[in-house]
């Protein structure tokens, strides 16, 4: 069964601190992995996308890593800001259909306190 | 920010009413999607479309229906709303061929059925 598991479920950090979010998946055959940021009451917005051959991708203060052998990914946020408070969703796409089906994790709810 | 729009953003209605959630995109994308998301849970695909006059049911069974008469428009209709339909509904579109299909999400419609 294709699944995406994220941890922790929620996280509270102080402004300026770093944090790392985890994602484990069992989706096969693997196509790509994305991290999305979803603000409360809004739709998800893509942060990074990685294919099988990529093991790291940065977008400003966000750095994602991918280990395709262990089927694990992480999202590292550096020098957190209040605006980073959101749900971060790991999404894995398979190559098994022309639709490119997406499998969503439940997200990690990050809260940044001043 | 992606050019995909949803209306209304919030809707509170009584049981038994017929409702239509609107979704429009101005990117000329062929593929469009409807997802349902409950608080703290993953997104579930309920409908998708490859193009005009093409509609398919997604992974999660839904009593809603969709239509795709124009490329840019993908409305979702509930003939008789029930409290179990209370949820957030997210529309998305994708224009890329192949497996690295970036999906762009609208802001969502928060539906409450009393």
Short mmCIF file of C-alpha atoms in Angstrom, two decimals:
data_model
loop_
_atom_site.label_atom_id
_atom_site.label_comp_id
_atom_site.label_asym_id
_atom_site.label_seq_id
_atom_site.Cartn_x
_atom_site.Cartn_y
_atom_site.Cartn_z
CA UNK A 1 0.00 0.00 0.00
CA UNK A 2 1.37 3.41 -0.98
CA UNK A 3 1.75 5.58 2.11
CA UNK A 4 3.43 8.74 3.31
CA UNK A 5 4.15 9.16 7.02
CA UNK A 6 5.33 12.41 8.60
CA UNK A 7 6.79 13.23 11.98
CA UNK A 8 6.43 14.96 14.28
CA UNK A 9 2.71 15.63 14.04
CA UNK A 10 3.23 19.07 15.57
CA UNK A 11 6.21 21.17 16.61
CA UNK A 12 6.68 24.43 18.51
CA UNK A 13 9.94 26.35 18.22
CA UNK A 14 11.17 29.83 19.10
CA UNK A 15 11.80 32.42 16.44
CA UNK A 16 15.32 32.21 15.03
CA UNK A 17 15.78 28.51 15.83
CA UNK A 18 16.26 25.73 13.29
CA UNK A 19 14.10 22.64 12.92
CA UNK A 20 13.89 19.46 10.85
CA UNK A 21 10.74 17.69 9.70
CA UNK A 22 10.71 14.03 8.64
CA UNK A 23 8.92 12.09 5.92
CA UNK A 24 8.94 8.33 5.26
CA UNK A 25 7.21 6.85 2.24
CA UNK A 26 6.41 3.48 0.66
CA UNK A 27 5.22 4.79 -2.72
CA UNK A 28 6.41 2.70 -5.65
CA UNK A 29 7.39 3.18 -8.39
CA UNK A 30 8.75 6.50 -7.19
CA UNK A 31 8.66 9.56 -9.42
CA UNK A 32 9.30 12.60 -7.25
CA UNK A 33 8.86 14.03 -3.77
CA UNK A 34 7.63 17.50 -2.91
CA UNK A 35 7.35 19.54 0.23
CA UNK A 36 4.39 21.90 0.40
CA UNK A 37 3.64 24.69 2.85
CA UNK A 38 -0.01 25.20 3.74
CA UNK A 39 -1.02 28.27 5.68
CA UNK A 40 -4.21 28.04 7.71
CA UNK A 41 -7.24 28.40 5.45
CA UNK A 42 -5.16 28.40 2.26
CA UNK A 43 -4.16 25.90 -0.41
CA UNK A 44 -0.73 24.20 -0.34
CA UNK A 45 2.17 25.97 -2.04
CA UNK A 46 5.16 24.00 -3.36
CA UNK A 47 8.53 24.59 -1.65
CA UNK A 48 10.78 21.98 -3.28
CA UNK A 49 10.61 19.06 -5.67
CA UNK A 50 13.16 16.24 -5.92
CA UNK A 51 13.46 13.36 -8.35
CA UNK A 52 15.16 10.01 -7.77
CA UNK A 53 18.63 11.29 -8.69
CA UNK A 54 18.55 14.36 -6.44
CA UNK A 55 19.46 14.13 -2.76
CA UNK A 56 19.22 17.76 -1.72
CA UNK A 57 17.35 20.86 -2.86
CA UNK A 58 17.26 24.33 -1.32
CA UNK A 59 14.75 27.16 -1.52
CA UNK A 60 15.93 30.07 0.59
CA UNK A 61 15.85 29.00 4.24
CA UNK A 62 14.26 25.65 3.32
CA UNK A 63 16.50 22.68 2.50
CA UNK A 64 15.05 19.29 1.59
CA UNK A 65 16.96 16.02 1.48
CA UNK A 66 16.03 12.72 -0.10
CA UNK A 67 17.40 9.23 0.49
CA UNK A 68 15.72 7.10 -2.17
CA UNK A 69 17.31 3.92 -0.82
CA UNK A 70 15.75 4.24 2.63
CA UNK A 71 12.70 6.12 1.27
CA UNK A 72 13.16 9.01 3.66
CA UNK A 73 13.11 12.76 3.24
CA UNK A 74 13.62 15.68 5.56
CA UNK A 75 12.86 19.39 5.42
CA UNK A 76 15.23 21.64 7.34
CA UNK A 77 14.16 25.19 8.17
CA UNK A 78 16.92 27.60 9.13
CA UNK A 79 16.52 30.72 11.28
CA UNK A 80 12.77 30.32 11.63
CA UNK A 81 10.43 33.28 11.31
CA UNK A 82 6.91 33.84 12.60
CA UNK A 83 5.64 33.51 9.02
CA UNK A 84 6.95 29.94 8.93
CA UNK A 85 4.02 28.91 11.15
CA UNK A 86 2.05 26.57 8.90
CA UNK A 87 1.47 22.92 8.04
CA UNK A 88 4.27 21.32 6.02
CA UNK A 89 3.10 18.48 3.82
CA UNK A 90 5.23 15.79 2.20
CA UNK A 91 3.82 14.63 -1.15
CA UNK A 92 5.11 11.70 -3.21
CA UNK A 93 4.24 11.08 -6.85
CA UNK A 94 4.30 7.66 -8.51
CA UNK A 95 5.10 6.68 -12.09
CA UNK A 96 2.40 4.03 -12.23
CA UNK A 97 -0.22 6.05 -14.08
CA UNK A 98 -0.48 8.81 -16.64
CA UNK A 99 -2.17 10.93 -13.99
CA UNK A 100 1.00 10.92 -11.86
CA UNK A 101 -0.97 10.18 -8.71
CA UNK A 102 0.02 12.17 -5.61
CA UNK A 103 0.18 10.64 -2.14
CA UNK A 104 -0.11 13.12 0.70
CA UNK A 105 1.17 12.95 4.25
CA UNK A 106 -0.92 14.41 7.06
CA UNK A 107 1.53 17.23 7.56
CA UNK A 108 3.58 18.60 10.43
CA UNK A 109 1.97 21.60 12.10
CA UNK A 110 4.80 24.04 12.88
CA UNK A 111 4.26 26.93 15.27
CA UNK A 112 6.95 29.58 15.66
CA UNK A 113 6.76 31.65 18.84
CA UNK A 114 8.34 35.09 19.26
CA UNK B 1 1.30 32.78 -6.93
CA UNK B 2 -0.75 30.46 -9.14
CA UNK B 3 -3.75 31.81 -11.08
CA UNK B 4 -6.38 29.46 -9.73
CA UNK B 5 -9.46 30.73 -7.98
CA UNK B 6 -12.18 29.26 -5.83
CA UNK B 7 -15.48 30.72 -4.72
CA UNK B 8 -16.95 31.00 -2.25
CA UNK B 9 -14.10 30.89 0.29
CA UNK B 10 -16.52 30.08 3.12
CA UNK B 11 -20.04 28.66 2.95
CA UNK B 12 -22.48 27.77 5.72
CA UNK B 13 -25.71 26.15 4.55
CA UNK B 14 -28.53 23.99 5.84
CA UNK B 15 -29.06 20.30 5.22
CA UNK B 16 -30.70 19.40 1.92
CA UNK B 17 -29.57 22.46 -0.02
CA UNK B 18 -27.97 22.18 -3.44
CA UNK B 19 -24.58 23.87 -3.72
CA UNK B 20 -21.95 24.46 -6.38
CA UNK B 21 -18.32 25.19 -5.55
CA UNK B 22 -16.60 27.14 -8.30
CA UNK B 23 -13.02 26.64 -9.51
CA UNK B 24 -11.34 28.52 -12.34
CA UNK B 25 -7.78 28.70 -13.61
CA UNK B 26 -6.27 31.05 -16.16
CA UNK B 27 -3.13 29.02 -16.91
CA UNK B 28 -4.64 26.94 -19.71
CA UNK B 29 -3.98 23.73 -17.79
CA UNK B 30 -5.57 20.53 -19.11
CA UNK B 31 -5.64 18.59 -15.84
CA UNK B 32 -7.79 19.70 -12.92
CA UNK B 33 -8.48 18.10 -9.55
CA UNK B 34 -10.75 18.32 -6.52
CA UNK B 35 -9.47 17.30 -3.09
CA UNK B 36 -11.22 17.03 0.25
CA UNK B 37 -9.30 17.81 3.44
CA UNK B 38 -10.44 17.47 7.04
CA UNK B 39 -8.51 19.23 9.85
CA UNK B 40 -5.20 17.52 10.62
CA UNK B 41 -5.74 14.95 7.89
CA UNK B 42 -4.22 14.35 4.46
CA UNK B 43 -5.75 15.55 1.21
CA UNK B 44 -7.95 12.99 -0.54
CA UNK B 45 -8.58 13.10 -4.30
CA UNK B 46 -12.33 13.02 -5.02
CA UNK B 47 -12.50 14.02 -8.72
CA UNK B 48 -10.15 14.76 -11.60
CA UNK B 49 -10.28 15.71 -15.25
CA UNK B 50 -7.80 15.24 -18.10
CA UNK B 51 -9.50 17.93 -20.20
CA UNK B 52 -12.80 19.16 -21.60
CA UNK B 53 -15.62 16.58 -21.31
CA UNK B 54 -13.37 14.28 -19.25
CA UNK B 55 -14.20 13.59 -15.58
CA UNK B 56 -13.19 10.72 -13.32
CA UNK B 57 -13.79 9.77 -9.70
CA UNK B 58 -10.82 9.83 -7.38
CA UNK B 59 -9.67 7.64 -4.52
CA UNK B 60 -12.20 8.84 -1.95
CA UNK B 61 -15.84 8.12 -2.65
CA UNK B 62 -17.86 11.33 -2.81
CA UNK B 63 -21.53 12.11 -3.40
CA UNK B 64 -20.51 15.22 -5.29
CA UNK B 65 -20.41 15.53 -9.07
CA UNK B 66 -18.22 17.60 -11.40
CA UNK B 67 -18.33 18.89 -14.95
CA UNK B 68 -15.70 20.16 -17.40
CA UNK B 69 -17.36 22.05 -20.21
CA UNK B 70 -14.56 24.63 -20.53
CA UNK B 71 -10.83 24.18 -20.01
CA UNK B 72 -10.63 26.88 -17.37
CA UNK B 73 -13.69 25.89 -15.31
CA UNK B 74 -14.22 22.82 -13.07
CA UNK B 75 -17.23 23.23 -10.76
CA UNK B 76 -18.22 20.74 -8.06
CA UNK B 77 -21.87 20.21 -7.15
CA UNK B 78 -23.61 18.66 -4.17
CA UNK B 79 -27.29 18.01 -4.96
CA UNK B 80 -28.34 17.66 -1.31
CA UNK B 81 -25.82 18.75 1.30
CA UNK B 82 -25.51 16.84 4.59
CA UNK B 83 -23.49 17.52 7.76
CA UNK B 84 -21.08 14.73 6.70
CA UNK B 85 -20.08 16.94 3.75
CA UNK B 86 -18.60 19.52 6.12
CA UNK B 87 -14.96 19.83 5.08
CA UNK B 88 -12.42 21.92 3.17
CA UNK B 89 -12.50 21.47 -0.61
CA UNK B 90 -9.35 22.28 -2.58
CA UNK B 91 -9.15 22.63 -6.35
CA UNK B 92 -5.88 22.18 -8.24
CA UNK B 93 -4.63 22.21 -11.81
CA UNK B 94 -1.63 20.90 -13.70
CA UNK B 95 -0.40 21.58 -17.21
CA UNK B 96 2.68 19.41 -17.47
CA UNK B 97 2.83 16.15 -19.33
CA UNK B 98 4.58 13.13 -17.87
CA UNK B 99 5.28 12.38 -14.26
CA UNK B 100 6.76 15.58 -12.82
CA UNK B 101 3.40 17.29 -12.82
CA UNK B 102 3.36 20.35 -10.60
CA UNK B 103 -0.11 20.86 -9.16
CA UNK B 104 -1.13 24.40 -8.32
CA UNK B 105 -3.76 24.74 -5.62
CA UNK B 106 -6.52 27.25 -5.12
CA UNK B 107 -7.21 28.81 -1.70
CA UNK B 108 -9.97 26.32 -0.90
CA UNK B 109 -13.63 26.50 0.11
CA UNK B 110 -14.48 25.82 3.74
CA UNK B 111 -17.97 24.21 3.69
CA UNK B 112 -20.10 23.83 6.82
CA UNK B 113 -23.46 22.06 6.59
CA UNK B 114 -25.73 22.59 9.59
#
